[in-house]
Short mmCIF file of C-alpha atoms and ligand atoms in Angstrom, two decimals:
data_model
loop_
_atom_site.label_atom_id
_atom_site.label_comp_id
_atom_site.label_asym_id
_atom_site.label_seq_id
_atom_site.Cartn_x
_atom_site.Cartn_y
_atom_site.Cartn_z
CA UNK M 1 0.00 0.00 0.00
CA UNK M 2 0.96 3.70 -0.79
CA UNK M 3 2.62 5.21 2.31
CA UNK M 4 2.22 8.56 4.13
CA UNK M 5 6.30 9.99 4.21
CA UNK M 6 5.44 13.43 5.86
CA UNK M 7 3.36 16.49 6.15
CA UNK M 8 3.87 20.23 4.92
CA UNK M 9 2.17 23.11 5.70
CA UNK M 10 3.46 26.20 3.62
CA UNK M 11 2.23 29.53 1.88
CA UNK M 12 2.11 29.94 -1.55
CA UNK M 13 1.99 33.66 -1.96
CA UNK M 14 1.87 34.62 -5.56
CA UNK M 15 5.23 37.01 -5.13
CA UNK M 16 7.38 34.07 -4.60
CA UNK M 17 7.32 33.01 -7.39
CA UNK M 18 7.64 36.36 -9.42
CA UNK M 19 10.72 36.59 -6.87
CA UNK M 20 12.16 33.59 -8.40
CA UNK M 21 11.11 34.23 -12.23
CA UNK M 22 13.09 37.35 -11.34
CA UNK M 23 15.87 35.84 -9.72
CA UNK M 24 15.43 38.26 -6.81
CA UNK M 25 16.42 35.11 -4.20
CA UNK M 26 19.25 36.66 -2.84
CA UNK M 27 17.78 40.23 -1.99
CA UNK M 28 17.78 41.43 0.89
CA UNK M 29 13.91 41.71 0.90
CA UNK M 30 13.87 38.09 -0.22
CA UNK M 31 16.79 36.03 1.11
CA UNK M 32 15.66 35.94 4.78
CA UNK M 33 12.52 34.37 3.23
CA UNK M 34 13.72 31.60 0.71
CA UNK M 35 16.91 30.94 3.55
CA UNK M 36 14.34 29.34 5.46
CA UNK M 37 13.27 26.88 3.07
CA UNK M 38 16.55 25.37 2.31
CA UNK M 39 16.11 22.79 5.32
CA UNK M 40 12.64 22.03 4.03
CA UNK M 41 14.31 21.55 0.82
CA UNK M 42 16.94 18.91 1.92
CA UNK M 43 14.77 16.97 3.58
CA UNK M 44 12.28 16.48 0.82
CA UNK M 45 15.21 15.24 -1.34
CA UNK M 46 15.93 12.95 1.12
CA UNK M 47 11.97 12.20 1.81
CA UNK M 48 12.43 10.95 -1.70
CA UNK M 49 8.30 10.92 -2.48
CA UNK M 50 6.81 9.58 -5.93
CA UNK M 51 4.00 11.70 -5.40
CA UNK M 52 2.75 14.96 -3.38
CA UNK M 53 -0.50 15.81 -2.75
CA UNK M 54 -1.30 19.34 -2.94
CA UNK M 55 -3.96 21.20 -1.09
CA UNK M 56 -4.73 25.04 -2.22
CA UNK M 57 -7.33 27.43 -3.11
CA UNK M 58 -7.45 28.86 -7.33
CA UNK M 59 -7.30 32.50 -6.84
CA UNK M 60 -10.03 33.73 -9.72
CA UNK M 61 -7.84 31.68 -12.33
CA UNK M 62 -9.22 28.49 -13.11
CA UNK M 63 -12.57 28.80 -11.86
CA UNK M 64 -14.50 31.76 -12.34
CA UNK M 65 -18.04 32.78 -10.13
CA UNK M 66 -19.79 31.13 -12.84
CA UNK M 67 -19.37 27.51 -11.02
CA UNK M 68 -17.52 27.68 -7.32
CA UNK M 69 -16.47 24.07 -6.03
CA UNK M 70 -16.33 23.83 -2.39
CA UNK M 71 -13.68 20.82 -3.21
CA UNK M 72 -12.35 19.79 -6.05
CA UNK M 73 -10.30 17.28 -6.92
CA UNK M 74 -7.66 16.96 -10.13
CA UNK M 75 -8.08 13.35 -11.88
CA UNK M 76 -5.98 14.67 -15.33
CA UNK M 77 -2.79 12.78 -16.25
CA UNK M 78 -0.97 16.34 -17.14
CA UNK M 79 -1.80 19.67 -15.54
CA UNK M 80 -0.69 23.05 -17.26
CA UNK M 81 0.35 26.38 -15.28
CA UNK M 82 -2.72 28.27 -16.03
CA UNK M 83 -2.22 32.31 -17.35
CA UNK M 84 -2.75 34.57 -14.59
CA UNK M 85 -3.12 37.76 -16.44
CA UNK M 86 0.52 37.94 -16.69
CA UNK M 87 0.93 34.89 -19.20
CA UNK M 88 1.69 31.71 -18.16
CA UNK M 89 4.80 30.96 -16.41
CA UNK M 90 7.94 28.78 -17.73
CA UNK M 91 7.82 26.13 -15.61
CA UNK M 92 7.30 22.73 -16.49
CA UNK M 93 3.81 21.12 -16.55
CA UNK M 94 3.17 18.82 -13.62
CA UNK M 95 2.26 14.84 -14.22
CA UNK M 96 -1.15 14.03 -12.40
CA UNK M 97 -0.85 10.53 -10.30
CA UNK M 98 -4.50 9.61 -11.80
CA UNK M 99 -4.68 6.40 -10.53
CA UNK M 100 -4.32 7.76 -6.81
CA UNK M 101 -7.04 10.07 -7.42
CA UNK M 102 -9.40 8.74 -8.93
CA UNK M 103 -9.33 6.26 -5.48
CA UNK M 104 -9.67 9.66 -3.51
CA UNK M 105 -12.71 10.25 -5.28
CA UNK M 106 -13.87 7.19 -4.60
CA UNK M 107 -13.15 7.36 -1.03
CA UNK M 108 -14.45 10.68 -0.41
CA UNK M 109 -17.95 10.12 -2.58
CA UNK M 110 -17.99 6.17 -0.35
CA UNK M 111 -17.41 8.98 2.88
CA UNK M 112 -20.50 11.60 1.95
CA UNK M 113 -18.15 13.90 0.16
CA UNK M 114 -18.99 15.52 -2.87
CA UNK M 115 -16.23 16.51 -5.24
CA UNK M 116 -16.01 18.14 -8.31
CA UNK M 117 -13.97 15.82 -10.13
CA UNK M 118 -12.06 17.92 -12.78
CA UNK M 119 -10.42 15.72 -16.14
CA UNK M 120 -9.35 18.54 -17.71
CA UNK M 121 -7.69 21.87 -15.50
CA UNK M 122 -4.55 23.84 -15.22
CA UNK M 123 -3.15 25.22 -11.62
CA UNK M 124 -2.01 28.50 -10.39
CA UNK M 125 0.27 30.19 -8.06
CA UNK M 126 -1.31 28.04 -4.90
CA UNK M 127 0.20 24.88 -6.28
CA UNK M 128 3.21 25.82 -8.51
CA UNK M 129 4.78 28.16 -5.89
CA UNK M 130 4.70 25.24 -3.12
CA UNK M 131 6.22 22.72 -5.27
CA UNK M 132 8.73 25.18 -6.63
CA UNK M 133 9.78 25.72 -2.80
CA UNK M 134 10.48 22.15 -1.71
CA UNK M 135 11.18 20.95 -5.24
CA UNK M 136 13.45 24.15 -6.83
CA UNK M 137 13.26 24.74 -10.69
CA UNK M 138 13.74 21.27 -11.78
CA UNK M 139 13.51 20.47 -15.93
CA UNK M 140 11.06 18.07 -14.58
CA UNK M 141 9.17 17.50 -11.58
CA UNK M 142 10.46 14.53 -9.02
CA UNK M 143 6.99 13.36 -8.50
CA UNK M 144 3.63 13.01 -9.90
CA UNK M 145 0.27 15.29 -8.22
CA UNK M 146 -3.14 15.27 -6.79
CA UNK M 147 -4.55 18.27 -6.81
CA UNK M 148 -7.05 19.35 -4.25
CA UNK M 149 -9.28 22.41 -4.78
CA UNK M 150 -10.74 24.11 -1.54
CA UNK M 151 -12.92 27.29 -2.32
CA UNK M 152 -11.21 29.83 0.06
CA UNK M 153 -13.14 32.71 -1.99
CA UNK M 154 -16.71 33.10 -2.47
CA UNK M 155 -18.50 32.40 0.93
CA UNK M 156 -19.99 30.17 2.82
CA UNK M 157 -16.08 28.17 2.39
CA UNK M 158 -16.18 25.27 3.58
CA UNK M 159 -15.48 25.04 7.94
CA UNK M 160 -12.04 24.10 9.03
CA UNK M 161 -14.02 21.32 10.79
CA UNK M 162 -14.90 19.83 7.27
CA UNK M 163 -11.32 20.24 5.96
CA UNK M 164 -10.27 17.94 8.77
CA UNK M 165 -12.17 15.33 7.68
CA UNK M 166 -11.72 15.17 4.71
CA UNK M 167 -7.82 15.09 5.71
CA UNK M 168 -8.67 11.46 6.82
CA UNK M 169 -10.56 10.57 4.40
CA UNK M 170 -7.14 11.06 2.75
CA UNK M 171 -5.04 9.10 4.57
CA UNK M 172 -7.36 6.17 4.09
CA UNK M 173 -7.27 6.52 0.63
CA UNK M 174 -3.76 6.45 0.40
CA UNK M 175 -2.82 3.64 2.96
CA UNK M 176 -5.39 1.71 0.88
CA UNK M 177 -3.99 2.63 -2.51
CA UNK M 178 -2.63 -0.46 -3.83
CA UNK M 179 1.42 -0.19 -4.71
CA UNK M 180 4.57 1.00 -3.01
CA UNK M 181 4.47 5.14 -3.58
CA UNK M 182 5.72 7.44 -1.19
CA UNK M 183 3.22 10.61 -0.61
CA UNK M 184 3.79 13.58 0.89
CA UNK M 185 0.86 15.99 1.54
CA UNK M 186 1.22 19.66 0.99
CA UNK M 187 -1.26 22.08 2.89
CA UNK M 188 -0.76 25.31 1.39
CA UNK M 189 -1.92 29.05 1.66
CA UNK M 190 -1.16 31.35 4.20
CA UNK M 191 -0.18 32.76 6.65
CA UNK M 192 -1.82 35.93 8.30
CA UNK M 193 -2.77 38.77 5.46
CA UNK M 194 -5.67 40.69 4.22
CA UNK M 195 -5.72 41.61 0.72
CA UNK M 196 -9.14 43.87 0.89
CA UNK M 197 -10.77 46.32 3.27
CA UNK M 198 -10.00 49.04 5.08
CA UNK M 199 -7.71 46.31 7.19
CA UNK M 200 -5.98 45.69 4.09
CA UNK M 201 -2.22 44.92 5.04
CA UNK M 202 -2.64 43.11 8.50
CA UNK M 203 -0.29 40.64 9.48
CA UNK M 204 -0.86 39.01 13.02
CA UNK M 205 2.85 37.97 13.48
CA UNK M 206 2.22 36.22 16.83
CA UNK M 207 -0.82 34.19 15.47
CA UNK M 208 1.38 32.99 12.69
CA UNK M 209 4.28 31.86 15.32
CA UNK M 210 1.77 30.40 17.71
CA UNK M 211 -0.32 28.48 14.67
CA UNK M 212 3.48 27.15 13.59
CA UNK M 213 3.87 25.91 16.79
CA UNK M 214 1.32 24.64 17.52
CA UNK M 215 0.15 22.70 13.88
CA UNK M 216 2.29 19.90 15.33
CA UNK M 217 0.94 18.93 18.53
CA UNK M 218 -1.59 21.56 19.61
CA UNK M 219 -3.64 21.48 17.18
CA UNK M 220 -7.17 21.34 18.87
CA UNK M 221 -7.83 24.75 19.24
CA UNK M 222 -7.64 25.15 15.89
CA UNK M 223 -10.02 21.82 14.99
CA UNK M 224 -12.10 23.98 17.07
CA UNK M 225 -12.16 27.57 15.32
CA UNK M 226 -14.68 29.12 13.29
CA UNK M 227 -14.52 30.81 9.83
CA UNK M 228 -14.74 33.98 11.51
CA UNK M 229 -12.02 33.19 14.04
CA UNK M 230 -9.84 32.19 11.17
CA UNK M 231 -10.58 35.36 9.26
CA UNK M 232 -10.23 37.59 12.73
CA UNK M 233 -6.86 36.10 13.60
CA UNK M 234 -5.18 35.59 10.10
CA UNK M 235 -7.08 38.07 7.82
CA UNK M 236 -9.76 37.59 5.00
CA UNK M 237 -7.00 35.65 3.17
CA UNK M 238 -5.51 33.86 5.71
CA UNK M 239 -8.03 32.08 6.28
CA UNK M 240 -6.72 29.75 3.36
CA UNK M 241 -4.92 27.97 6.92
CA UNK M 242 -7.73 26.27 7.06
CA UNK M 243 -6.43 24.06 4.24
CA UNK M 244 -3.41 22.87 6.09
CA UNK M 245 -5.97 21.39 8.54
CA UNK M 246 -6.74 18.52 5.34
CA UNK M 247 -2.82 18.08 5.70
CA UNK M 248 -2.90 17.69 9.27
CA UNK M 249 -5.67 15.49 9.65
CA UNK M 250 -4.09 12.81 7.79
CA UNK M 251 -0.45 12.56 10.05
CA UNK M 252 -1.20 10.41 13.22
CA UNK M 253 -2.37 12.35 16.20
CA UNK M 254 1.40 13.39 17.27
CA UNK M 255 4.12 14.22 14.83
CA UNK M 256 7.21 15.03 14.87
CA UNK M 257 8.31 19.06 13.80
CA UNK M 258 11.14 18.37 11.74
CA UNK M 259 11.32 21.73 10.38
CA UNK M 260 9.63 25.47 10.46
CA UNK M 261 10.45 28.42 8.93
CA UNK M 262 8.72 31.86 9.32
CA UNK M 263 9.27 35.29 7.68
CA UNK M 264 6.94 38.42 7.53
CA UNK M 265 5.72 40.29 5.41
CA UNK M 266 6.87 38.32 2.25
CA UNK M 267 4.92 40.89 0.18
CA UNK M 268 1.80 41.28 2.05
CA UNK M 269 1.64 38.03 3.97
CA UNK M 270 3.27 36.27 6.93
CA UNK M 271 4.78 33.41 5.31
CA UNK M 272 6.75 29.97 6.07
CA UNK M 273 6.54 26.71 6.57
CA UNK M 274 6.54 23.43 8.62
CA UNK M 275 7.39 19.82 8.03
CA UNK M 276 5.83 16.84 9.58
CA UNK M 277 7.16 13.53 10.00
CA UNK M 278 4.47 10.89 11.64
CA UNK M 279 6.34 9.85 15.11
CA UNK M 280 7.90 6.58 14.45
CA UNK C 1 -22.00 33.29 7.29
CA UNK C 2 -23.85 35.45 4.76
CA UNK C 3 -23.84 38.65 6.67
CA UNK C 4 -20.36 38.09 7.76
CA UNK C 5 -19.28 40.70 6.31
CA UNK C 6 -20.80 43.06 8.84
CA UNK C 7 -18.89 41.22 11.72
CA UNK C 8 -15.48 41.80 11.22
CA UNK C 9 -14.97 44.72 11.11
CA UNK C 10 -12.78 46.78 8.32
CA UNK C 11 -13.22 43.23 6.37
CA UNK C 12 -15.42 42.74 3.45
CA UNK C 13 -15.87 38.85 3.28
CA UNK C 14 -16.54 38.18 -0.03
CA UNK C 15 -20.27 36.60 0.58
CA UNK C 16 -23.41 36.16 -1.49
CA UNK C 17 -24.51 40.34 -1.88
CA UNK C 18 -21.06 40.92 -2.84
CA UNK C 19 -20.84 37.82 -5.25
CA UNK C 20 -24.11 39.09 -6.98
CA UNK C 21 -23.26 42.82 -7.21
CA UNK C 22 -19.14 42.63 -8.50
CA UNK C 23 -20.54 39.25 -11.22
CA UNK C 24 -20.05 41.53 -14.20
CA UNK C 25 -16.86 43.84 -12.88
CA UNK C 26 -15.31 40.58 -11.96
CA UNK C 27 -16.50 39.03 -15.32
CA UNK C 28 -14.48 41.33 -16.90
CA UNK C 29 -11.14 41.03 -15.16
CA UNK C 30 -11.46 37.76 -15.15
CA UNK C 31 -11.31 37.40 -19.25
CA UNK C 32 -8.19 39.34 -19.04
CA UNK C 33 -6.73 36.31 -18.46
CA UNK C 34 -6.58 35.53 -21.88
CA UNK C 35 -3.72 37.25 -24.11
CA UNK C 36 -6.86 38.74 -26.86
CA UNK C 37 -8.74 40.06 -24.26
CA UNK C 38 -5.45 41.83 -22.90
CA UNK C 39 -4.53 43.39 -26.06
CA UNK C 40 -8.21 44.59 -26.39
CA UNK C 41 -8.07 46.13 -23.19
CA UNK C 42 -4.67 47.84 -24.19
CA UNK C 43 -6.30 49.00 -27.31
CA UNK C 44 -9.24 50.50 -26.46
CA UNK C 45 -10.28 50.26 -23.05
CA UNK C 46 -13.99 51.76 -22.98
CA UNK C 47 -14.59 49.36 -26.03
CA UNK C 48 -13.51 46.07 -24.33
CA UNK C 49 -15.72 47.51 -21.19
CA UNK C 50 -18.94 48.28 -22.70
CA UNK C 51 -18.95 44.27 -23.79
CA UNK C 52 -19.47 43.61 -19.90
CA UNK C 53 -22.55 46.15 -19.89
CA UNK C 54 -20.92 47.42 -16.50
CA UNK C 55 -22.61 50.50 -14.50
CA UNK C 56 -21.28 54.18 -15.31
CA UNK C 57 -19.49 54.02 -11.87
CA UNK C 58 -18.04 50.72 -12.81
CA UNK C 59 -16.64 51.96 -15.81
CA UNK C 60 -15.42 54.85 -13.94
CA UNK C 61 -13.91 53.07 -11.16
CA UNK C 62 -11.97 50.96 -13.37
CA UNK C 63 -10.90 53.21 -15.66
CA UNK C 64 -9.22 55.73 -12.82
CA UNK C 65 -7.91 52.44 -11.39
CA UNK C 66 -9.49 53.02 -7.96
CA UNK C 67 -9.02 49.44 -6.33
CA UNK C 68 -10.99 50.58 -3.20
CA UNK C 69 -14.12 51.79 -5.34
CA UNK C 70 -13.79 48.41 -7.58
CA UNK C 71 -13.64 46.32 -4.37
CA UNK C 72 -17.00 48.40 -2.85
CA UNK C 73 -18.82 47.16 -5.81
CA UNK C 74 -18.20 43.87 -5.45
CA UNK C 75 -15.04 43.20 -7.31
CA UNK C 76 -12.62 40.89 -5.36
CA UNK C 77 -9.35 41.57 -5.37
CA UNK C 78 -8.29 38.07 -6.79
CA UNK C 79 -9.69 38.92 -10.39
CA UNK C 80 -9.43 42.51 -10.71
CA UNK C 81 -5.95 42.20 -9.90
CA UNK C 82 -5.63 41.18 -13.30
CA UNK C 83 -6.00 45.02 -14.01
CA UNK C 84 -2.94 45.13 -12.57
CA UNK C 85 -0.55 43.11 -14.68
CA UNK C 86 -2.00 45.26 -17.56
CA UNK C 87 -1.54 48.87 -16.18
CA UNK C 88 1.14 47.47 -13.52
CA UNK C 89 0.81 47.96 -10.36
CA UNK C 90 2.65 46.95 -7.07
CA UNK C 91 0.22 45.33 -4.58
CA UNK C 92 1.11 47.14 -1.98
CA UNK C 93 0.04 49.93 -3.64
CA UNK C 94 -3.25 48.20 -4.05
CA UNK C 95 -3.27 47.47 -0.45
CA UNK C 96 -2.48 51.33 0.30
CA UNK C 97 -5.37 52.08 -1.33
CA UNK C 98 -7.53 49.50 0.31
CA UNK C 99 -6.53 50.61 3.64
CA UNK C 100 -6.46 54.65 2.34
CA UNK C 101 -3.08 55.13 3.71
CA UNK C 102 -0.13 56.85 1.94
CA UNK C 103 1.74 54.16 0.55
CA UNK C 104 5.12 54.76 2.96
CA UNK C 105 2.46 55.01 5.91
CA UNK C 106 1.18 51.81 4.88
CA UNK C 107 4.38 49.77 4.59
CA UNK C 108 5.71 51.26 7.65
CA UNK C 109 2.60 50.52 9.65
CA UNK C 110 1.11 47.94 8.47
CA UNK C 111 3.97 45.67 7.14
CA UNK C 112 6.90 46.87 9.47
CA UNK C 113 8.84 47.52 7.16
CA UNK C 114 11.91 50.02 7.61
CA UNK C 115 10.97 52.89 4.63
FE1 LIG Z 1 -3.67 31.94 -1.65
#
């Protein structure tokens, strides 16, 4: 059976990657920032995984008001970097692991969830800046993708409390996917900012730290939150954390921190990371 | 949830009423993410407009690029940033004008940053 090799949780803030399309790594503005990845960086080469599974919200790219998934989920053998308004970025297409999704889908839909199950769909910043942070600019990516859509956008979004379960359903569908793969499951978006409003700009520095912290193994209190609480504490945007909940949800009930990383404001956001290794 | 927006405060959730109001604004900043729709915009920008049968203070809003009117009527930040890689524009500028702060004021302030 396919086997769970560790948990991220990491932004994806849109600027990262212009930073590194750029090559603006090793300003001063930016260095501090991508420094603290390297770790995380290392120890997914080592981590070795065939496949990641990527958690994130489209940002008014793929999907338009016109149809708004509350989850989505990516069953396409090949998925394009879709053209933000600034054309779409030279990077290489990512290779879907089909197979393993299309048992997700079955899972969830056998668990009372009810995807939108997308065949055809290119990805934006929330899942190529992620895998361009553990992964670097490689000519082709190390492993194959599931891509998860959560609507972070249009209210009602879906409650942290629902993104948790579906973060088992997860794990059961990949400790019963038949084969060897290694998966490691990326909960992206984040951390504290507020893109609109009159509060435009806020950053909640010691939310971010504690919600680092604690992702490991204090976690409850977040289980626990509300929408609003997430949008009070992190902003209207960083709410997104609710989507490292899924990633959470599917590492045993204590983990080990192996790594965390956090840096503010990387453009308008607090931003970093942490990795999760299920305690042996 | 659908009134949220009127319980935190200084933060416009984007919820059903705004969803309804911004459909067209966002319509239209949305299509800008194709490369035609772009270089109609570039060439004549009431033209490309007047296909999204937007209201006059629509129009005006986005033609004087005033993010904080566009977001008042409904546009979300997410597509009319799109505006922005058109007639560029840094984002915290965008925020700036969000928050109505000088932009110095508002990276000082609000991102801590040394300026
Ligand atoms: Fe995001």
């Amino acid at each position: 059976m396919a086997k769970i090799i560790g948990g991220i949780g990491t932004s994806h803030v849109p600027s990262i990657g212009v930073a590194l399309d750029k090559g603006l790594s090793e300003t001063p503005d930016w260095k501090p920032f991508f420094d603290g990845y390297v770790a995380g960086k290392k120890w997914m080469a080592e981590a070795k995984p065939d496949i990641a599974v990527v958690i994130f919200n489209d940002h008014g790219n793929t999907f338009f008001l016109d149809r708004v998934p509350t989850f989505a989920v990516g069953v396409a053998e090949n998925y394009n970097p879709v053209d933000e308004g600034w054309g779409a970025r030279a990077i290489p297409s990512f290779e879907g692991a089909a197979g393993l999704s299309w048992h997700f889908v079955d899972k969830l839909v056998e668990k009372h969830f009810d995807p939108l199950v997308c065949r055809e769909i290119e990805v934006d910043h929330g899942l190529q800046v992620p895998m361009e942070l553990f992964f670097g600019r490689p000519e082709k990516w190390p492993v194959k993708i599931v891509p998860i859509w959560v609507n972070t956008i249009q209210y009602p979004i879906p409650t942290p409390q629902r993104c948790w379960e579906m973060g088992k359903v997860l794990r059961e569908a990949i400790e019963s996917f038949p084969g060897d793969e290694r998966v490691v499951i990326m909960g992206t978006g984040g951390l504290s900012h507020q893109l609109q409003g009159s509060r435009a700009g806020f950053i909640n520095r010691e939310a971010d730290q504690a919600w680092l912290d604690g992702i490991a193994n204090d976690y409850e209190r977040y289980r626990q939150m509300s929408r609003e609480d997430y949008v009070e504490q992190f902003g209207s945007e960083g709410a997104e954390l609710i989507m490292w909940l899924v990633m959470r949800a599917a590492m045993d009930s204590r983990v080990e921190l192996k790594h965390k990383h956090y840096h503010a404001p990387a453009s308008l956001t607090g931003a970093g990371m942490v990795v999760l290794e299920n305690a042996a | 949830m659908a009134d949220a927006a009127t319980q935190i405060p200084e933060t416009p959730l984007f919820d059903r009423a705004r969803s309804i109001q911004g459909y067209k604004l966002n319509k239209m900043a949305m299509d800008l993410g194709k490369p035609e729709n772009r270089e109609a915009f570039k060439t004549d920008e009431d033209a490309y407009l007047a296909r999204y049968s937007l209201t006059d203070e629509e129009v005006a809003a986005v033609k004087a690029r005033d993010w904080h009117e566009m977001v008042r009527l409904g546009g979300n930040l997410f597509f009319i940033l799109k505006i922005s890689a058109i007639d560029p524009t840094p984002m915290t500028r965008i925020g700036a004008a969000q928050a109505g702060m000088e932009h110095d004021d508002f990276l000082r302030q609000r991102l801590g940053k040394a300026v």
